[in-house]
Amino acid sequence: MHVYIYDSFVNHKKYNNILARIETRLTDLGLNGKICRLGAMKNIREMVKSELSRGAKTIVAVGNDQTVSQVLNALAQSTDPAPYQKTLNPTPPMGIIPVNGENNSIAAALGIGPGEEACETLSARRVEKLDLGMANDAYFLSTASITNQGTVVTIKNYSVELLEEGEINIINLPPKEMVLPREAIFNPQDGFLDLLIQTKKNKKRLFAGAQEMSQSVFPVTLLSLSNDRGRPLLLDGSLEVRSPAEIKLIKKKLNIIVGKERNF
Amino acid sequence: MFNKEMEKGGLKDVETVIGPSVKVKGDFHGQGNIIVEGIVEGSIKTGNSLYVGDKAKVTANIEAKDARIGGEIVGNVKVKGHLEIAANARIMGDIEAASLAVSRGAILNGNCSMVAEKEQRKS
């Protein structure tokens, strides 16, 4: 059975039409299932856990990146092994239906189109096992980012010192719009997270004030970050985690339904 | 105009890029291709190719399969295959390679020993 988790923002009447079209297409494809709606009084983790115990075979996030992040965390945490278990519990596949065009970079990176296009992707059911990043107790699929001012990065055997102002991203699945070094490889199935450091360097020769971007990439499986100014780490553009944070890779944790046009 | 691939020795599928505004301290060991444009203090070791940019400052012993060296190196360079020393390179240390190309203008203060690839495999 498919379980569709609707984010609270889709209750707005401006989404009535698109939701009606999505629901019709899902019925046509024989994918109709149970609809659960998120709200201030509902605990998503409990919701996902109870649906899994009732035999849900696919959990679908209907909304945007924030919805994906919430559902992903609930799903991954519900299937975390108990301390005495040595193997991971299998995670039922997760699907995504992006509702509005904005703030859906995770779906775009997975090759999932908006609205009814996503229903076709669900129907085709190409399931891939992807790595996940974990910052303290929270999971992320795409990126974890923090400003580099006052941030110290420590990796096993070496440390990285930043000489200019900029941003630090830990990337698992790169968002489609992100500008990345052309020579480097980013893949959510390669068993590594990529630490991407982007700094702005003042270009004095041509135009005053013009800036050029300098990028550094390090493959990592474990690192720690701390920020002495109390800046939080932002996971998948929506979930805040306090620093200091230990970030690690969880290999092949998530089964997810992807589209043909995916990034990897 | 040169494209980036030409500038960086045609390196593709690069695992690590140390950019110009980054300083790495410690033992940096990898298996993939590495590009260094910034500052490294410690050691660099890779089972694949290494590109050291013209403005890089490296105070480290280097080991790689193939390497193109520019910039300032203080330390020994040991390469199993081909070592290319660019015109802007200033190397203060010994070099060891199976094949070598040195551009005019490069500075090398140290011993140079050429070891055939087969001999390296035996040892």
Tab-separated table of C-alpha atoms in Angstrom:
chain	number	residue	atom	x	y	z
A	1	MET	CA	0.000	0.000	0.000
A	2	HIS	CA	1.157	3.542	-0.803
A	3	VAL	CA	1.002	6.099	1.982
A	4	TYR	CA	1.007	9.742	0.859
A	5	ILE	CA	2.207	12.276	3.403
A	6	TYR	CA	0.896	15.727	2.514
A	7	ASP	CA	2.741	18.715	3.931
A	8	SER	CA	0.584	21.255	5.760
A	9	PHE	CA	1.233	23.999	3.163
A	10	VAL	CA	-0.586	22.027	0.434
A	11	ASN	CA	-3.852	22.563	2.349
A	12	HIS	CA	-3.909	26.094	0.936
A	13	LYS	CA	-6.642	26.446	-1.658
A	14	LYS	CA	-4.191	27.513	-4.360
A	15	TYR	CA	-2.965	23.899	-4.441
A	16	ASN	CA	-6.462	22.378	-4.790
A	17	ASN	CA	-6.251	22.069	-8.570
A	18	ILE	CA	-2.787	20.533	-8.723
A	19	LEU	CA	-3.635	18.090	-5.917
A	20	ALA	CA	-6.843	17.058	-7.684
A	21	ARG	CA	-4.878	16.384	-10.889
A	22	ILE	CA	-2.230	14.408	-8.981
A	23	GLU	CA	-4.874	12.313	-7.209
A	24	THR	CA	-6.689	11.585	-10.485
A	25	ARG	CA	-3.449	10.519	-12.175
A	26	LEU	CA	-2.531	8.282	-9.218
A	27	THR	CA	-5.960	6.609	-9.412
A	28	ASP	CA	-5.533	6.099	-13.181
A	29	LEU	CA	-2.162	4.459	-12.555
A	30	GLY	CA	-3.593	2.245	-9.806
A	31	LEU	CA	-1.393	3.881	-7.180
A	32	ASN	CA	-4.039	5.263	-4.873
A	33	GLY	CA	-3.449	4.767	-1.174
A	34	LYS	CA	-3.824	6.367	2.201
A	35	ILE	CA	-3.409	10.123	2.629
A	36	CYS	CA	-1.920	11.471	5.853
A	37	ARG	CA	-1.702	15.212	6.441
A	38	LEU	CA	1.038	16.885	8.456
A	39	GLY	CA	0.017	19.488	10.988
A	40	ALA	CA	1.302	21.271	14.050
A	41	MET	CA	-0.194	18.667	16.372
A	42	LYS	CA	1.015	15.598	14.504
A	43	ASN	CA	4.266	13.793	15.120
A	44	ILE	CA	5.570	12.670	11.746
A	45	ARG	CA	7.841	10.008	13.219
A	46	GLU	CA	4.948	8.333	15.030
A	47	MET	CA	2.829	8.638	11.884
A	48	VAL	CA	5.432	6.925	9.705
A	49	LYS	CA	6.144	4.268	12.308
A	50	SER	CA	2.479	3.334	12.669
A	51	GLU	CA	1.985	3.214	8.872
A	52	LEU	CA	5.020	0.950	8.522
A	53	SER	CA	3.642	-1.383	11.182
A	54	ARG	CA	0.363	-1.513	9.224
A	55	GLY	CA	2.289	-2.748	6.196
A	56	ALA	CA	2.951	0.404	4.137
A	57	LYS	CA	5.099	-0.577	1.157
A	58	THR	CA	5.918	2.916	-0.119
A	59	ILE	CA	5.973	6.214	1.735
A	60	VAL	CA	5.502	9.223	-0.542
A	61	ALA	CA	6.350	12.796	0.490
A	62	VAL	CA	3.966	15.270	-1.155
A	63	GLY	CA	5.283	18.827	-0.872
A	64	ASN	CA	8.771	20.325	-1.182
A	65	ASP	CA	12.355	19.818	0.081
A	66	GLN	CA	11.246	20.464	3.649
A	67	THR	CA	8.634	17.698	3.380
A	68	VAL	CA	11.240	15.331	1.921
A	69	SER	CA	13.607	16.113	4.789
A	70	GLN	CA	10.909	15.459	7.422
A	71	VAL	CA	9.683	12.213	5.852
A	72	LEU	CA	13.221	11.007	5.201
A	73	ASN	CA	14.214	11.532	8.841
A	74	ALA	CA	11.068	9.846	10.135
A	75	LEU	CA	11.562	6.901	7.775
A	76	ALA	CA	15.278	6.480	8.430
A	77	GLN	CA	14.920	6.849	12.214
A	78	SER	CA	11.994	4.389	12.306
A	79	THR	CA	14.190	1.769	10.728
A	80	ASP	CA	17.376	2.485	12.705
A	81	PRO	CA	18.705	-0.727	14.199
A	82	ALA	CA	18.551	-1.254	17.944
A	83	PRO	CA	21.980	-0.994	19.663
A	84	TYR	CA	22.349	-4.802	19.760
A	85	GLN	CA	21.640	-5.201	16.017
A	86	LYS	CA	24.588	-5.381	13.678
A	87	THR	CA	22.725	-5.058	10.365
A	88	LEU	CA	20.485	-2.281	9.103
A	89	ASN	CA	16.734	-2.800	8.889
A	90	PRO	CA	15.518	-2.543	5.296
A	91	THR	CA	13.808	0.783	4.565
A	92	PRO	CA	10.671	0.623	2.411
A	93	PRO	CA	11.051	2.742	-0.737
A	94	MET	CA	10.340	6.429	-0.453
A	95	GLY	CA	8.725	8.426	-3.251
A	96	ILE	CA	8.447	12.166	-3.826
A	97	ILE	CA	5.717	14.244	-5.447
A	98	PRO	CA	6.841	17.880	-5.693
A	99	VAL	CA	3.807	20.139	-5.517
A	100	ASN	CA	5.056	23.622	-6.335
A	101	GLY	CA	7.924	24.542	-8.649
A	102	GLU	CA	10.019	26.270	-5.993
A	103	ASN	CA	12.156	24.692	-3.305
A	104	ASN	CA	12.183	21.269	-4.920
A	105	SER	CA	15.876	20.842	-5.672
A	106	ILE	CA	16.066	17.335	-4.142
A	107	ALA	CA	13.314	16.016	-6.425
A	108	ALA	CA	14.988	17.694	-9.422
A	109	ALA	CA	18.342	16.081	-8.583
A	110	LEU	CA	16.599	12.700	-8.415
A	111	GLY	CA	15.060	13.286	-11.853
A	112	ILE	CA	11.525	13.672	-10.505
A	113	GLY	CA	9.372	16.228	-12.316
A	114	PRO	CA	6.645	18.307	-10.635
A	115	GLY	CA	3.017	17.257	-10.080
A	116	GLU	CA	1.662	14.645	-12.473
A	117	GLU	CA	5.119	13.893	-13.935
A	118	ALA	CA	6.100	12.581	-10.503
A	119	CYS	CA	3.149	10.147	-10.630
A	120	GLU	CA	4.662	8.564	-13.774
A	121	THR	CA	7.995	8.226	-11.943
A	122	LEU	CA	6.225	6.536	-9.017
A	123	SER	CA	4.552	4.170	-11.438
A	124	ALA	CA	7.826	3.267	-13.196
A	125	ARG	CA	9.263	2.470	-9.729
A	126	ARG	CA	13.002	2.635	-10.385
A	127	VAL	CA	14.333	2.056	-6.885
A	128	GLU	CA	17.916	3.048	-6.051
A	129	LYS	CA	19.801	2.563	-2.803
A	130	LEU	CA	21.387	5.839	-1.755
A	131	ASP	CA	23.827	6.807	0.965
A	132	LEU	CA	22.647	9.283	3.585
A	133	GLY	CA	24.531	11.835	5.611
A	134	MET	CA	23.974	12.060	9.340
A	135	ALA	CA	24.669	15.181	11.405
A	136	ASN	CA	24.425	14.322	15.111
A	137	ASP	CA	21.052	12.459	15.084
A	138	ALA	CA	19.494	13.965	11.965
A	139	TYR	CA	19.736	12.604	8.451
A	140	PHE	CA	20.205	14.500	5.206
A	141	LEU	CA	20.010	13.350	1.612
A	142	SER	CA	21.353	16.319	-0.311
A	143	THR	CA	23.519	18.855	1.545
A	144	ALA	CA	24.483	20.149	4.955
A	145	SER	CA	25.702	23.743	4.870
A	146	ILE	CA	27.188	26.320	7.224
A	147	THR	CA	28.990	29.628	6.812
A	148	ASN	CA	32.744	29.283	7.215
A	149	GLN	CA	33.143	32.286	9.540
A	150	GLY	CA	34.231	30.884	12.855
A	151	THR	CA	33.881	27.304	11.627
A	152	VAL	CA	36.567	24.698	12.223
A	153	VAL	CA	36.578	21.479	10.191
A	154	THR	CA	38.433	18.470	11.539
A	155	ILE	CA	38.918	15.340	9.466
A	156	LYS	CA	40.874	12.235	10.421
A	157	ASN	CA	44.647	12.745	9.872
A	158	TYR	CA	44.363	16.325	8.652
A	159	SER	CA	42.705	19.658	9.286
A	160	VAL	CA	41.445	22.225	6.805
A	161	GLU	CA	41.944	25.926	7.435
A	162	LEU	CA	40.001	28.455	5.361
A	163	LEU	CA	41.805	31.618	4.331
A	164	GLU	CA	38.808	33.519	2.884
A	165	GLU	CA	35.138	34.092	3.716
A	166	GLY	CA	32.609	31.707	2.198
A	167	GLU	CA	30.454	28.644	2.723
A	168	ILE	CA	31.007	25.031	3.683
A	169	ASN	CA	28.786	22.354	2.165
A	170	ILE	CA	28.824	18.653	2.852
A	171	ILE	CA	27.306	17.093	-0.233
A	172	ASN	CA	25.754	13.698	-0.731
A	173	LEU	CA	23.365	14.380	-3.619
A	174	PRO	CA	24.221	17.695	-5.284
A	175	PRO	CA	21.247	19.981	-6.021
A	176	LYS	CA	20.821	20.617	-9.751
A	177	GLU	CA	21.373	24.378	-9.497
A	178	MET	CA	24.607	24.120	-7.478
A	179	VAL	CA	27.777	25.211	-9.293
A	180	LEU	CA	30.341	22.457	-8.792
A	181	PRO	CA	33.955	21.986	-9.925
A	182	ARG	CA	33.748	20.365	-13.359
A	183	GLU	CA	36.550	17.864	-12.794
A	184	ALA	CA	35.176	16.435	-9.531
A	185	ILE	CA	32.684	13.586	-9.126
A	186	PHE	CA	29.677	13.734	-6.811
A	187	ASN	CA	27.624	10.584	-6.428
A	188	PRO	CA	25.213	9.550	-3.637
A	189	GLN	CA	26.167	5.905	-4.173
A	190	ASP	CA	29.983	6.154	-4.015
A	191	GLY	CA	30.364	5.617	-0.271
A	192	PHE	CA	31.675	9.150	0.344
A	193	LEU	CA	30.348	12.541	1.335
A	194	ASP	CA	32.070	15.454	-0.376
A	195	LEU	CA	33.200	18.415	1.658
A	196	LEU	CA	32.881	21.409	-0.692
A	197	ILE	CA	34.430	24.673	0.466
A	198	GLN	CA	33.496	27.727	-1.571
A	199	THR	CA	35.225	30.983	-0.872
A	200	LYS	CA	34.978	34.345	-2.565
A	201	LYS	CA	38.272	35.876	-3.495
A	202	ASN	CA	38.472	39.575	-4.355
A	203	LYS	CA	39.604	40.067	-7.919
A	204	LYS	CA	41.680	43.233	-7.844
A	205	ARG	CA	42.939	43.357	-11.394
A	206	LEU	CA	39.866	43.883	-13.543
A	207	PHE	CA	36.954	45.429	-11.712
A	208	ALA	CA	36.977	46.720	-8.185
A	209	GLY	CA	34.631	44.666	-6.062
A	210	ALA	CA	34.365	41.793	-8.544
A	211	GLN	CA	34.745	38.415	-6.927
A	212	GLU	CA	35.864	35.054	-8.177
A	213	MET	CA	34.880	31.760	-6.622
A	214	SER	CA	37.453	29.330	-5.317
A	215	GLN	CA	36.332	25.770	-4.677
A	216	SER	CA	37.893	22.892	-2.777
A	217	VAL	CA	36.582	19.328	-2.574
A	218	PHE	CA	37.519	16.595	-0.100
A	219	PRO	CA	35.983	13.112	0.004
A	220	VAL	CA	35.096	12.222	3.601
A	221	THR	CA	33.187	9.603	5.561
A	222	LEU	CA	33.482	11.256	8.965
A	223	LEU	CA	34.191	14.821	10.017
A	224	SER	CA	33.419	17.189	12.820
A	225	LEU	CA	32.364	20.817	12.544
A	226	SER	CA	32.183	23.483	15.176
A	227	ASN	CA	31.236	27.137	14.923
A	228	ASP	CA	32.312	29.486	17.691
A	229	ARG	CA	29.650	32.050	16.687
A	230	GLY	CA	26.827	29.605	17.350
A	231	ARG	CA	25.740	29.365	13.715
A	232	PRO	CA	23.682	26.232	13.023
A	233	LEU	CA	24.210	23.666	10.301
A	234	LEU	CA	21.366	23.612	7.777
A	235	LEU	CA	20.403	20.151	6.476
A	236	ASP	CA	18.735	19.902	3.049
A	237	GLY	CA	17.993	23.628	3.213
A	238	SER	CA	15.376	23.170	5.921
A	239	LEU	CA	16.438	21.380	9.091
A	240	GLU	CA	18.719	23.182	11.552
A	241	VAL	CA	21.246	21.294	13.650
A	242	ARG	CA	23.318	22.976	16.341
A	243	SER	CA	27.079	22.924	16.101
A	244	PRO	CA	29.386	21.293	17.138
A	245	ALA	CA	28.237	18.460	14.935
A	246	GLU	CA	29.698	15.131	13.977
A	247	ILE	CA	28.848	14.278	10.400
A	248	LYS	CA	29.106	10.793	9.038
A	249	LEU	CA	28.089	8.741	6.062
A	250	ILE	CA	25.507	5.982	6.373
A	251	LYS	CA	25.997	3.715	3.391
A	252	LYS	CA	23.005	2.625	1.294
A	253	LYS	CA	20.524	3.546	3.993
A	254	LEU	CA	17.699	4.835	1.812
A	255	ASN	CA	15.668	3.137	-0.909
A	256	ILE	CA	14.209	5.853	-3.074
A	257	ILE	CA	12.202	5.962	-6.289
A	258	VAL	CA	14.083	7.990	-8.892
A	259	GLY	CA	13.442	9.315	-12.395
A	260	LYS	CA	15.362	8.833	-15.630
A	261	GLU	CA	16.826	12.353	-15.599
A	262	ARG	CA	18.616	11.969	-12.277
A	263	ASN	CA	22.039	13.538	-11.586
A	264	PHE	CA	23.963	10.307	-10.966
B	1	MET	CA	41.171	30.540	-24.338
B	2	PHE	CA	42.325	27.435	-22.530
B	3	ASN	CA	39.579	25.372	-21.046
B	4	LYS	CA	39.912	24.045	-17.506
B	5	GLU	CA	40.710	20.512	-18.588
B	6	MET	CA	43.704	21.749	-20.572
B	7	GLU	CA	44.856	23.889	-17.674
B	8	LYS	CA	44.683	21.022	-15.228
B	9	GLY	CA	46.552	18.468	-17.295
B	10	GLY	CA	43.388	16.861	-18.625
B	11	LEU	CA	42.586	15.394	-15.198
B	12	LYS	CA	39.050	14.049	-15.012
B	13	ASP	CA	37.118	12.384	-12.199
B	14	VAL	CA	39.116	14.244	-9.591
B	15	GLU	CA	38.591	13.042	-6.019
B	16	THR	CA	40.147	15.988	-4.197
B	17	VAL	CA	40.594	19.651	-5.090
B	18	ILE	CA	42.555	21.819	-2.656
B	19	GLY	CA	41.621	25.322	-3.782
B	20	PRO	CA	43.748	28.494	-3.579
B	21	SER	CA	42.131	29.797	-0.385
B	22	VAL	CA	42.536	26.629	1.651
B	23	LYS	CA	45.368	25.395	3.853
B	24	VAL	CA	45.579	21.680	4.645
B	25	LYS	CA	47.704	20.497	7.559
B	26	GLY	CA	48.446	16.832	8.148
B	27	ASP	CA	48.810	13.611	6.228
B	28	PHE	CA	46.640	13.723	3.166
B	29	HIS	CA	46.325	10.241	1.677
B	30	GLY	CA	43.956	9.325	-1.136
B	31	GLN	CA	43.442	6.913	-3.987
B	32	GLY	CA	41.993	9.205	-6.650
B	33	ASN	CA	43.278	12.145	-8.677
B	34	ILE	CA	44.248	15.201	-6.647
B	35	ILE	CA	44.535	18.861	-7.650
B	36	VAL	CA	46.462	21.206	-5.337
B	37	GLU	CA	46.123	24.963	-5.869
B	38	GLY	CA	46.440	26.020	-2.214
B	39	ILE	CA	48.721	25.378	0.736
B	40	VAL	CA	49.592	21.915	2.064
B	41	GLU	CA	51.759	21.142	5.089
B	42	GLY	CA	52.449	17.514	5.973
B	43	SER	CA	52.412	14.781	3.350
B	44	ILE	CA	50.508	13.953	0.163
B	45	LYS	CA	50.115	10.417	-1.089
B	46	THR	CA	47.892	9.103	-3.856
B	47	GLY	CA	47.717	5.957	-5.957
B	48	ASN	CA	46.714	8.097	-8.923
B	49	SER	CA	47.621	11.409	-10.566
B	50	LEU	CA	48.564	14.624	-8.813
B	51	TYR	CA	48.414	18.139	-10.260
B	52	VAL	CA	50.134	20.905	-8.322
B	53	GLY	CA	49.160	24.357	-9.631
B	54	ASP	CA	51.622	27.176	-10.330
B	55	LYS	CA	50.565	29.174	-7.254
B	56	ALA	CA	50.450	26.263	-4.819
B	57	LYS	CA	52.740	26.134	-1.779
B	58	VAL	CA	53.482	22.620	-0.613
B	59	THR	CA	55.671	21.813	2.373
B	60	ALA	CA	55.329	18.073	2.230
B	61	ASN	CA	56.748	14.840	0.926
B	62	ILE	CA	54.807	13.792	-2.144
B	63	GLU	CA	54.079	10.311	-3.481
B	64	ALA	CA	51.954	9.689	-6.579
B	65	LYS	CA	51.571	7.507	-9.635
B	66	ASP	CA	52.000	10.419	-12.066
B	67	ALA	CA	52.453	14.068	-11.264
B	68	ARG	CA	52.602	17.533	-12.767
B	69	ILE	CA	54.345	19.920	-10.440
B	70	GLY	CA	54.150	23.715	-10.513
B	71	GLY	CA	54.423	26.155	-7.610
B	72	GLU	CA	56.670	25.859	-4.596
B	73	ILE	CA	57.534	22.451	-3.145
B	74	VAL	CA	59.634	21.915	-0.033
B	75	GLY	CA	59.981	18.163	0.316
B	76	ASN	CA	60.803	15.027	-1.612
B	77	VAL	CA	58.805	14.015	-4.669
B	78	LYS	CA	58.470	10.319	-5.483
B	79	VAL	CA	56.556	9.367	-8.606
B	80	LYS	CA	56.107	5.838	-9.964
B	81	GLY	CA	55.420	6.903	-13.530
B	82	HIS	CA	55.835	10.242	-15.297
B	83	LEU	CA	56.834	13.442	-13.522
B	84	GLU	CA	56.352	16.765	-15.291
B	85	ILE	CA	58.001	19.813	-13.758
B	86	ALA	CA	56.444	23.032	-15.035
B	87	ALA	CA	58.303	26.288	-15.739
B	88	ASN	CA	57.020	27.956	-12.546
B	89	ALA	CA	58.050	25.094	-10.267
B	90	ARG	CA	60.541	25.613	-7.420
B	91	ILE	CA	61.401	22.277	-5.853
B	92	MET	CA	63.593	22.145	-2.737
B	93	GLY	CA	64.031	18.428	-2.267
B	94	ASP	CA	64.916	15.178	-3.990
B	95	ILE	CA	62.910	13.796	-6.877
B	96	GLU	CA	62.483	10.206	-7.998
B	97	ALA	CA	60.576	9.145	-11.104
B	98	ALA	CA	60.486	6.613	-13.937
B	99	SER	CA	60.206	9.289	-16.607
B	100	LEU	CA	60.810	13.001	-16.354
B	101	ALA	CA	60.083	16.222	-18.259
B	102	VAL	CA	61.427	19.561	-17.021
B	103	SER	CA	60.305	22.865	-18.542
B	104	ARG	CA	62.714	25.739	-19.060
B	105	GLY	CA	62.766	28.040	-16.054
B	106	ALA	CA	61.986	25.366	-13.452
B	107	ILE	CA	64.163	25.369	-10.332
B	108	LEU	CA	65.272	22.098	-8.771
B	109	ASN	CA	67.531	22.037	-5.704
B	110	GLY	CA	68.011	18.412	-4.798
B	111	ASN	CA	69.021	15.010	-6.073
B	112	CYS	CA	67.314	13.448	-9.034
B	113	SER	CA	67.132	9.692	-9.451
B	114	MET	CA	65.474	7.842	-12.264
B	115	VAL	CA	64.022	4.460	-11.393
B	116	ALA	CA	62.496	2.232	-14.060
B	117	GLU	CA	58.880	1.254	-13.351
B	118	LYS	CA	59.750	-2.454	-13.247
B	119	GLU	CA	62.456	-1.909	-10.635
B	120	GLN	CA	60.014	0.051	-8.507
B	121	ARG	CA	57.520	-2.804	-8.637
B	122	LYS	CA	60.205	-5.293	-7.500
B	123	SER	CA	61.137	-3.097	-4.554
